[in-house]
Amino acid sequence: MKTVAQLLKLKDQKNQEVHQIKPDHMVLEALMKMAEKNVGALLVVEDDKVVGIISERDYARKLVLHGRSSVGTPVSAIMVKDVITVDTKQTVDTCLGIMSDKRLRHLPVVEDGQLIGLLSIGDLVKEAIAEQAELIKQLEQYIRGE
């Protein structure tokens, strides 16, 4: 089972960029950045520390449904403040379990207090499927005596 460190190394350079925004920026800026980068969430960072995460779901549920304006509302007003993070030693299975239990789609990777990456549910599922396919291949070869 691969670790988070191994998975981050496998991701191509383009996908390793962690898109972020500051808590005092307006929600409209966050939406524009998400659209520009084609991502569903941004980490909210202040003084190089993760202080929250904002997603399209937060926008829809905490702003639109309450009739608030994205122009005058700061990110800090709708972001999730209690961000669950993992370190590079965690396994793909552990991360999938955390995301499933907590119903998360994004998991920041923090090492020694520093943000070093962001894993999506897609990243983890893709790796889990690849690992299972490899295991099946090995088992089939074993059964055939190869």
Short mmCIF file of C-alpha atoms in Angstrom, two decimals:
data_model
loop_
_atom_site.label_atom_id
_atom_site.label_comp_id
_atom_site.label_asym_id
_atom_site.label_seq_id
_atom_site.Cartn_x
_atom_site.Cartn_y
_atom_site.Cartn_z
CA MET A 1 0.00 0.00 0.00
CA LYS A 2 1.45 3.36 -1.06
CA THR A 3 1.95 6.19 1.37
CA VAL A 4 0.88 9.78 0.85
CA ALA A 5 4.54 10.70 0.19
CA GLN A 6 4.74 8.14 -2.64
CA LEU A 7 1.41 9.25 -4.08
CA LEU A 8 2.42 12.91 -4.11
CA LYS A 9 5.61 12.00 -5.99
CA LEU A 10 3.56 10.17 -8.62
CA LYS A 11 1.28 13.12 -9.29
CA ASP A 12 2.48 15.23 -12.18
CA GLN A 13 3.78 18.73 -11.47
CA LYS A 14 0.63 20.45 -12.76
CA ASN A 15 -1.57 18.50 -10.36
CA GLN A 16 0.69 19.16 -7.37
CA GLU A 17 -0.03 22.87 -7.25
CA VAL A 18 -2.17 23.60 -4.21
CA HIS A 19 -4.60 26.37 -5.01
CA GLN A 20 -5.23 28.71 -2.10
CA ILE A 21 -6.93 31.89 -1.07
CA LYS A 22 -6.76 34.16 1.97
CA PRO A 23 -9.66 34.31 4.46
CA ASP A 24 -10.27 38.02 3.92
CA HIS A 25 -10.75 37.66 0.15
CA MET A 26 -14.29 37.75 -1.14
CA VAL A 27 -16.16 34.58 -2.06
CA LEU A 28 -16.49 35.84 -5.64
CA GLU A 29 -12.69 35.80 -5.93
CA ALA A 30 -12.65 32.22 -4.65
CA LEU A 31 -15.27 31.18 -7.21
CA MET A 32 -13.38 32.85 -10.03
CA LYS A 33 -10.16 31.11 -8.99
CA MET A 34 -11.88 27.73 -8.74
CA ALA A 35 -13.32 28.20 -12.23
CA GLU A 36 -9.98 29.37 -13.66
CA LYS A 37 -8.06 26.44 -12.15
CA ASN A 38 -10.89 23.95 -12.79
CA VAL A 39 -10.97 22.79 -9.16
CA GLY A 40 -13.81 22.30 -6.71
CA ALA A 41 -12.10 23.65 -3.59
CA LEU A 42 -9.42 26.01 -2.36
CA LEU A 43 -7.42 25.85 0.81
CA VAL A 44 -7.70 28.97 2.92
CA VAL A 45 -4.22 29.93 4.07
CA GLU A 46 -3.01 32.70 6.33
CA ASP A 47 0.63 33.19 7.36
CA ASP A 48 1.52 29.89 5.63
CA LYS A 49 -0.93 27.98 7.83
CA VAL A 50 -4.08 26.19 6.69
CA VAL A 51 -6.97 27.92 8.46
CA GLY A 52 -9.83 26.55 6.38
CA ILE A 53 -11.11 25.14 3.12
CA ILE A 54 -13.80 26.49 0.83
CA SER A 55 -15.61 24.42 -1.75
CA GLU A 56 -18.34 24.83 -4.31
CA ARG A 57 -20.57 22.97 -1.87
CA ASP A 58 -19.89 25.58 0.84
CA TYR A 59 -20.80 28.30 -1.64
CA ALA A 60 -24.07 26.64 -2.61
CA ARG A 61 -25.18 25.70 0.90
CA LYS A 62 -23.92 28.62 2.96
CA LEU A 63 -24.29 31.51 0.55
CA VAL A 64 -26.74 30.86 -2.27
CA LEU A 65 -29.36 29.08 -0.15
CA HIS A 66 -29.22 31.94 2.37
CA GLY A 67 -29.54 34.65 -0.26
CA ARG A 68 -26.15 36.18 0.52
CA SER A 69 -23.90 37.92 -1.99
CA SER A 70 -20.58 36.46 -3.10
CA VAL A 71 -19.32 39.99 -3.80
CA GLY A 72 -19.52 41.25 -0.21
CA THR A 73 -18.97 38.06 1.75
CA PRO A 74 -15.46 37.11 2.87
CA VAL A 75 -14.24 33.55 2.45
CA SER A 76 -13.87 33.29 6.23
CA ALA A 77 -17.66 33.56 6.61
CA ILE A 78 -18.39 30.31 4.76
CA MET A 79 -15.17 28.28 4.90
CA VAL A 80 -14.88 25.06 6.89
CA LYS A 81 -12.59 25.96 9.77
CA ASP A 82 -11.82 22.56 11.29
CA VAL A 83 -9.71 21.17 8.46
CA ILE A 84 -8.70 17.55 8.75
CA THR A 85 -5.18 16.97 7.46
CA VAL A 86 -2.84 14.01 7.01
CA ASP A 87 0.91 13.66 6.94
CA THR A 88 3.07 11.95 4.34
CA LYS A 89 3.31 8.71 6.34
CA GLN A 90 -0.40 7.87 6.01
CA THR A 91 -1.42 5.15 3.55
CA VAL A 92 -3.89 5.48 0.70
CA ASP A 93 -6.29 3.16 2.58
CA THR A 94 -6.10 5.28 5.72
CA CYS A 95 -6.82 8.45 3.73
CA LEU A 96 -9.76 6.82 1.94
CA GLY A 97 -11.13 5.75 5.32
CA ILE A 98 -10.84 9.27 6.71
CA MET A 99 -12.49 10.78 3.65
CA SER A 100 -15.30 8.23 3.69
CA ASP A 101 -15.96 8.54 7.44
CA LYS A 102 -15.86 12.33 7.44
CA ARG A 103 -17.51 12.70 4.00
CA LEU A 104 -14.61 14.74 2.61
CA ARG A 105 -13.57 15.24 -0.99
CA HIS A 106 -10.23 16.94 -0.32
CA LEU A 107 -7.50 16.16 2.17
CA PRO A 108 -4.61 18.58 2.76
CA VAL A 109 -1.19 17.07 3.39
CA VAL A 110 0.79 18.86 6.11
CA GLU A 111 4.30 18.00 7.28
CA ASP A 112 5.96 19.83 10.19
CA GLY A 113 3.19 22.44 10.10
CA GLN A 114 3.77 23.21 6.41
CA LEU A 115 1.26 22.55 3.64
CA ILE A 116 2.91 20.32 1.03
CA GLY A 117 0.02 18.98 -1.02
CA LEU A 118 -3.66 18.29 -1.47
CA LEU A 119 -5.23 14.95 -2.27
CA SER A 120 -8.63 14.59 -3.84
CA ILE A 121 -10.91 11.61 -3.52
CA GLY A 122 -10.18 11.01 -7.21
CA ASP A 123 -6.43 10.80 -6.58
CA LEU A 124 -6.95 8.19 -3.88
CA VAL A 125 -9.55 6.12 -5.72
CA LYS A 126 -7.38 6.03 -8.85
CA GLU A 127 -4.43 4.74 -6.81
CA ALA A 128 -6.55 2.18 -4.92
CA ILE A 129 -7.90 0.81 -8.22
CA ALA A 130 -4.37 0.60 -9.67
CA GLU A 131 -3.13 -1.25 -6.59
CA GLN A 132 -6.05 -3.70 -6.71
CA ALA A 133 -5.50 -4.33 -10.42
CA GLU A 134 -1.82 -5.11 -9.75
CA LEU A 135 -2.75 -7.48 -6.91
CA ILE A 136 -5.27 -9.28 -9.15
CA LYS A 137 -2.62 -9.63 -11.85
CA GLN A 138 -0.13 -11.09 -9.36
CA LEU A 139 -2.72 -13.52 -7.99
CA GLU A 140 -3.66 -14.69 -11.48
CA GLN A 141 0.01 -15.28 -12.29
CA TYR A 142 0.42 -17.21 -9.04
CA ILE A 143 -2.61 -19.38 -9.79
CA ARG A 144 -1.28 -20.12 -13.29
CA GLY A 145 2.12 -20.96 -11.80
CA GLU A 146 4.00 -18.19 -13.60
#
